[in-house]
Coordinates of C-alpha atoms in Angstrom, one line a residue:
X24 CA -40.4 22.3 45.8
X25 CA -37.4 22.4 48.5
X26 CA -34.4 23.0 46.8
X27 CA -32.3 19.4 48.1
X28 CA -35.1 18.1 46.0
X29 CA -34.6 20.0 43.1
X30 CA -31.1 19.0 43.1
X31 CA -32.2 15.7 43.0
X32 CA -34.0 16.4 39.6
X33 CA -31.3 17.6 38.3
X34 CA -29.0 15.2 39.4
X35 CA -31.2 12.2 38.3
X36 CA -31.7 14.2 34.7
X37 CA -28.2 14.3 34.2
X38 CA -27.4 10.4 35.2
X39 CA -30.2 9.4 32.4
X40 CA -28.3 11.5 30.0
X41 CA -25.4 10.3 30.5
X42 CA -26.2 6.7 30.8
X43 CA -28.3 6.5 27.7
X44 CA -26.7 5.2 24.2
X45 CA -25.3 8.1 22.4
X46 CA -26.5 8.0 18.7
X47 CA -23.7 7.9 16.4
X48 CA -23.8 10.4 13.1
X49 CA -24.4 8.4 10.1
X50 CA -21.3 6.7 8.9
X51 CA -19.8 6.3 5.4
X52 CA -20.6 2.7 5.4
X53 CA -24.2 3.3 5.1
X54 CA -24.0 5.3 2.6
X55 CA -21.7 3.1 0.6
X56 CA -24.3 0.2 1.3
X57 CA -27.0 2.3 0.6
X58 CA -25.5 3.9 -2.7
X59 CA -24.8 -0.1 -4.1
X60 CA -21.4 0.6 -4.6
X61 CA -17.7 1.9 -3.9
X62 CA -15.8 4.6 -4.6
X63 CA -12.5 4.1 -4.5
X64 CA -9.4 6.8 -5.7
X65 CA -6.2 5.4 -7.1
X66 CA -4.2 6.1 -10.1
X67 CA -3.1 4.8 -13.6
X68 CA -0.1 4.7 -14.7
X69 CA 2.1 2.9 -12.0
X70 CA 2.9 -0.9 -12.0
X71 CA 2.3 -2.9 -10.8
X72 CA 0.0 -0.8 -8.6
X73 CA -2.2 0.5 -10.7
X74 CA -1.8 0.6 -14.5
X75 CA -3.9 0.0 -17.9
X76 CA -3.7 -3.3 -19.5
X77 CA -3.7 -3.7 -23.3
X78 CA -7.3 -3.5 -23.4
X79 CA -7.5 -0.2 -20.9
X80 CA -8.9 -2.2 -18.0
X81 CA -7.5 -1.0 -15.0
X82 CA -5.4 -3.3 -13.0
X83 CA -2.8 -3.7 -10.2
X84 CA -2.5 -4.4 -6.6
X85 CA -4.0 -1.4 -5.2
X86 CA -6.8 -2.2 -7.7
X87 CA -7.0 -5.8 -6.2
X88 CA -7.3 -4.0 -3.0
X89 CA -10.7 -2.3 -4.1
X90 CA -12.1 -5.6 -5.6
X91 CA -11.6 -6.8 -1.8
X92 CA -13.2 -4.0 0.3
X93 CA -16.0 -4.0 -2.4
X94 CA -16.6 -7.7 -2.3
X95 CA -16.7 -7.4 2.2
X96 CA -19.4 -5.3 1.5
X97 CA -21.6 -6.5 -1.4
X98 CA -20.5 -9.8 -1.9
X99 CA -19.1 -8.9 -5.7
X100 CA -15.8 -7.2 -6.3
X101 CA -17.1 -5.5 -8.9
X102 CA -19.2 -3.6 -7.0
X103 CA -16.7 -0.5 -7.4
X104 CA -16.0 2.5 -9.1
X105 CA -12.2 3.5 -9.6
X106 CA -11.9 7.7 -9.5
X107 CA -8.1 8.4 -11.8
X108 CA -6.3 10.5 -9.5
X109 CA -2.9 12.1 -9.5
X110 CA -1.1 11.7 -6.2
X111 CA -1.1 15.2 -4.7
X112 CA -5.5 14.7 -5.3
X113 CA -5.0 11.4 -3.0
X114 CA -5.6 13.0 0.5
X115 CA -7.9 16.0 -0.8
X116 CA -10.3 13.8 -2.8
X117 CA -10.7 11.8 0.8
X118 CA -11.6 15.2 2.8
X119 CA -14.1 16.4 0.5
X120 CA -16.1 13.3 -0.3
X121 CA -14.8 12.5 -3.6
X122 CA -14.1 9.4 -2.9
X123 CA -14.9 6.5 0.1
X124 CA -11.5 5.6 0.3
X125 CA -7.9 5.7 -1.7
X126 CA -5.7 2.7 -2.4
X127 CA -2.9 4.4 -4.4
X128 CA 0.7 3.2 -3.2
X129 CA 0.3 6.1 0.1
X130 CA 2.8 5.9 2.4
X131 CA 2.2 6.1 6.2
X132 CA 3.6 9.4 7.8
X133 CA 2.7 11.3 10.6
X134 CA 2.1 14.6 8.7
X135 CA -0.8 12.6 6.3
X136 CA -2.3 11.1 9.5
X137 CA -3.0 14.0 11.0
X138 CA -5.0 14.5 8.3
X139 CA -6.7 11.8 7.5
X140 CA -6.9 8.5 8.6
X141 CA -5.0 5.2 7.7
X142 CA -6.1 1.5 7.6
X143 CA -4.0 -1.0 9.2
X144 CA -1.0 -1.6 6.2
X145 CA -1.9 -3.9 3.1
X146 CA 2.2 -4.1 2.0
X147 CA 5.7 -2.5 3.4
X148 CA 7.4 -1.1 0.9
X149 CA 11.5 -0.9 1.1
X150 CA 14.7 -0.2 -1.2
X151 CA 16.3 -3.8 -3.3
X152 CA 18.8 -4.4 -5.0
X153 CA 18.2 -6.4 -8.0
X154 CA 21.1 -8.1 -10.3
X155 CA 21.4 -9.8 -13.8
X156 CA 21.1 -13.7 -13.5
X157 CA 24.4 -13.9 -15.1
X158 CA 26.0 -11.3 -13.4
X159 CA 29.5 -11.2 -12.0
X160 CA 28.1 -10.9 -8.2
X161 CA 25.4 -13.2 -6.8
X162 CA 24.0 -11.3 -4.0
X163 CA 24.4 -8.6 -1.6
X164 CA 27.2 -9.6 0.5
X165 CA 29.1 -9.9 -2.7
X166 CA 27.9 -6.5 -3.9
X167 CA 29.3 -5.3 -0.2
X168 CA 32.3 -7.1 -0.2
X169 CA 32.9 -5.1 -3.7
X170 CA 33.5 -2.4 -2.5
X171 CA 34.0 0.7 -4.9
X172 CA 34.4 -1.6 -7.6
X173 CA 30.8 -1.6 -7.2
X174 CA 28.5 0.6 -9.8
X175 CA 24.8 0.7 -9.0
X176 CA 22.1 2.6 -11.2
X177 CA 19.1 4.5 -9.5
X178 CA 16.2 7.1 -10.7
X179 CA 17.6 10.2 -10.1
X180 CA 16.9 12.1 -6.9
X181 CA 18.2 14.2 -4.2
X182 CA 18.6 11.7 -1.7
X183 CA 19.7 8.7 -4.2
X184 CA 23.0 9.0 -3.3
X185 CA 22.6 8.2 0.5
X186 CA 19.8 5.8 0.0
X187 CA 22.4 3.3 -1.9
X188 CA 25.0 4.2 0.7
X189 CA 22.9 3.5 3.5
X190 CA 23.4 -0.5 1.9
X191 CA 26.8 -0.4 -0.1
X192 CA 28.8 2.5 1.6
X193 CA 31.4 2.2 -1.0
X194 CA 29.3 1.8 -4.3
X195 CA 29.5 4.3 -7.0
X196 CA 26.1 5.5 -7.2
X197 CA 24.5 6.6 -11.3
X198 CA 21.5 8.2 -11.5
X199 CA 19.4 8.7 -14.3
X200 CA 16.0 10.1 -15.3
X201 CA 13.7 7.6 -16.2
X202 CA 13.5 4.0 -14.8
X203 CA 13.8 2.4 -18.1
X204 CA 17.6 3.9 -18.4
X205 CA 18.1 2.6 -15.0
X206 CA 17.2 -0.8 -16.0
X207 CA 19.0 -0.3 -19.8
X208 CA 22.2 0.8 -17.4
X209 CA 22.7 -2.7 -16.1
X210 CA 22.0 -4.3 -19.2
X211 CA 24.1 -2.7 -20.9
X212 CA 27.0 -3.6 -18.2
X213 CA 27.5 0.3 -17.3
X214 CA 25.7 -0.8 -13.7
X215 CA 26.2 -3.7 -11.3
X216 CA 22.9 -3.8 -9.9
X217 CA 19.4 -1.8 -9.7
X218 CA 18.3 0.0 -6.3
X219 CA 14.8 0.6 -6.5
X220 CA 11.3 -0.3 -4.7
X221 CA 11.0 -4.1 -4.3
X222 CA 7.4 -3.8 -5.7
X223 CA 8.9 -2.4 -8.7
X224 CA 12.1 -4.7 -8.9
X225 CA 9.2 -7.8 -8.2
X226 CA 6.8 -6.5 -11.1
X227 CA 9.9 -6.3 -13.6
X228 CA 11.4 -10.2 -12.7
X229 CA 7.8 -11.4 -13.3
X230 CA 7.7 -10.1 -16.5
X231 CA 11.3 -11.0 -17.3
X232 CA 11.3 -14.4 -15.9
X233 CA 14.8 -16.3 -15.6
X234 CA 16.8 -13.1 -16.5
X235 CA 17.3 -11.6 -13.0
X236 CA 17.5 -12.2 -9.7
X237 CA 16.9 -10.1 -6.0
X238 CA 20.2 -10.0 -3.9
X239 CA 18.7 -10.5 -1.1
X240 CA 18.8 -7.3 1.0
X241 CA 16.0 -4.4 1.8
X242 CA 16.5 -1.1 3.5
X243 CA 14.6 2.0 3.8
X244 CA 10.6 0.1 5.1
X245 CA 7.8 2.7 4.6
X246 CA 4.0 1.4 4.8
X247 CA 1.4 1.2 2.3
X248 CA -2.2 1.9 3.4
X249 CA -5.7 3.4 2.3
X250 CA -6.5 6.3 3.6
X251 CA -10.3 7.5 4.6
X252 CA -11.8 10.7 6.2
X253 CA -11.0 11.2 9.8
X254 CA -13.8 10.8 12.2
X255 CA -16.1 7.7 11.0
X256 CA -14.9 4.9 13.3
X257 CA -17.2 2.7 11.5
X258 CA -16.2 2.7 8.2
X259 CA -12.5 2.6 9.0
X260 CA -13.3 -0.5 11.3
X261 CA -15.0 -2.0 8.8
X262 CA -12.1 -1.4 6.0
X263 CA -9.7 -2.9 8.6
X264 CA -11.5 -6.1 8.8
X265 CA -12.0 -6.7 5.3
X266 CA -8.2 -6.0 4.6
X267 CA -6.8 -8.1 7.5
X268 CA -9.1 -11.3 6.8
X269 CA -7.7 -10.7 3.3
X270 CA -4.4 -11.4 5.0
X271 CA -5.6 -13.5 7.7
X272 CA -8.5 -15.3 6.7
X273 CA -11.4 -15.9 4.7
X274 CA -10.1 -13.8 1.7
X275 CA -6.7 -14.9 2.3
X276 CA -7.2 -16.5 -1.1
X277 CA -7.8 -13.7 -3.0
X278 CA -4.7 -11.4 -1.3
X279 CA -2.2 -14.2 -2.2
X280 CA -3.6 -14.3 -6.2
X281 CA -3.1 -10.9 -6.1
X282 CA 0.3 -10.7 -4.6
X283 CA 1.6 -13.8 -7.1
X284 CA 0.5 -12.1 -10.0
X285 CA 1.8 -9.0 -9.7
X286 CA 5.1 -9.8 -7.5
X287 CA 5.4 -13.2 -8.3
X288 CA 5.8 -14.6 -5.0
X289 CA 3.8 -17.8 -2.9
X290 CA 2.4 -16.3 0.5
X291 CA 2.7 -18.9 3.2
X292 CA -1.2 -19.0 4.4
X293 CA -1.8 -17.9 7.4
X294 CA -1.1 -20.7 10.2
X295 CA -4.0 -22.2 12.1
X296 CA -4.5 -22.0 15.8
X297 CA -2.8 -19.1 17.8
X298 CA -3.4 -16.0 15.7
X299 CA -0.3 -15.0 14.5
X300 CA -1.3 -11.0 15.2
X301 CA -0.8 -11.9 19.1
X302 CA 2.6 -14.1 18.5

């Protein structure tokens, strides 16, 4: 054998190698489909995201977010299993298998992506303000106009302070430790207004109906989205279709339901035509 025609071989070998389909490694949405069921990590004890009702069934958004994935790929939302998890378990429970997936109020950030990875984002979080119906001010721009004269009450933390400044550089800023006291504080007339997460503020004028009222103004975005294991482009595809057509399309029914009931707000459906993901 002449060795321009062993080059040939070799040549021809590695073309056919490299032009034949790579098989993929198994994905986790076989074994999900395989197993019957999904295993989803998420917590307990935080409305309106996940929380115990009266009867100790788990509910909440993030829960409402599992009964949609599980649905996509059984056709039954109850087709799920719900792992308790505290938050610092979120991210290590996805690495090591305990879980498919986690729905648990997660913020985006560069640091968590790098170690696992995030679906496109089911809500965006931010700071509000929220005031008493009856209250002297009726909105932001009066809270701003204020001035100093201005007290607002916040759960106590290290960067409180600048968070409310960031929206009402003048306010007096209270912070307490519980969010109960910061919601007794305005009641009682020792705060102005509230400044916590809109979810929370949403959740607390639902159940309070008629006796408060947003001022209109959010700061501080961050995103919320499940997180699975880095590395199965399949399952994370297939994750990002059922949430968006949640949003989008065929299950936009079931993602506005959610969102009324636990933030008390009507979701404009998604209009017809142009998708509005290319606007």
């Amino acid at each position: 054998m002449t060795f321009s025609f062993r080059v040939g071989l070799i040549t021809l070998a590695a073309a056919t190698v490299l032009s034949s389909p790579v098989l993929a490694a198994g994905s986790k949405l076989d074994d999900v489909l395989q197993r019957g069921h999904l295993i989803m990590g998420t917590g307990s004890t935080n409305a309106p995201w996940h929380f115990k009702s009266a009867d100790d069934k788990l509910q909440g958004f993030d829960v409402d977010m599992g009964h949609i994935i599980a649905k996509a790929l059984f056709g039954d939302p109850d087709k799920i299993e719900y792992v308790n998890q505290s938050s610092d378990a979120r991210i290590p429970n996805i690495t090591t298998d305990k879980v498919d997936i986690t729905c648990q109020f997660m913020t985006v950030t560069g640091e968590r992506a790098q170690q696992i990875a995030f679906t496109i984002p089911y809500y965006r979080e931010g700071v509000g303000l929220m005031l008493k119906a009856d209250g002297k001010y009726p909105d932001y721009a009066a809270l701003k106009a204020a001035g100093s004269s201005v007290t607002v009450s916040v759960l106590q933390n290290v960067y409180a302070e600048a968070m409310v400044h960031a929206a009402l550089p003048e306010a007096t800023v209270d912070q307490y430790d519980s969010v109960d006291l910061i919601y007794q504080a305005m009641e009682s007339g020792r705060a102005d207004a509230v400044a916590t997460d809109q979810s929370s503020l949403a959740w607390y004028m639902t159940q309070n109906p008629g006796k408060y009222k947003d001022a209109g103004y959010g700061w501080n975005p961050q995103t919320y989205a499940c997180g699975v294991k880095r590395g199965d482009q399949d399952w994370l595809n297939f994750v990002n279709t059922a949430l968006h057509e949640a949003m989008t399309g065929v299950e936009f029914d079931a993602y506005a339901k959610s969102y009324k009931t636990w933030f008390g707000k009507d979701l404009t459906p998604p209009q017809i035509g142009f998708p509005v993901e290319f606007k």
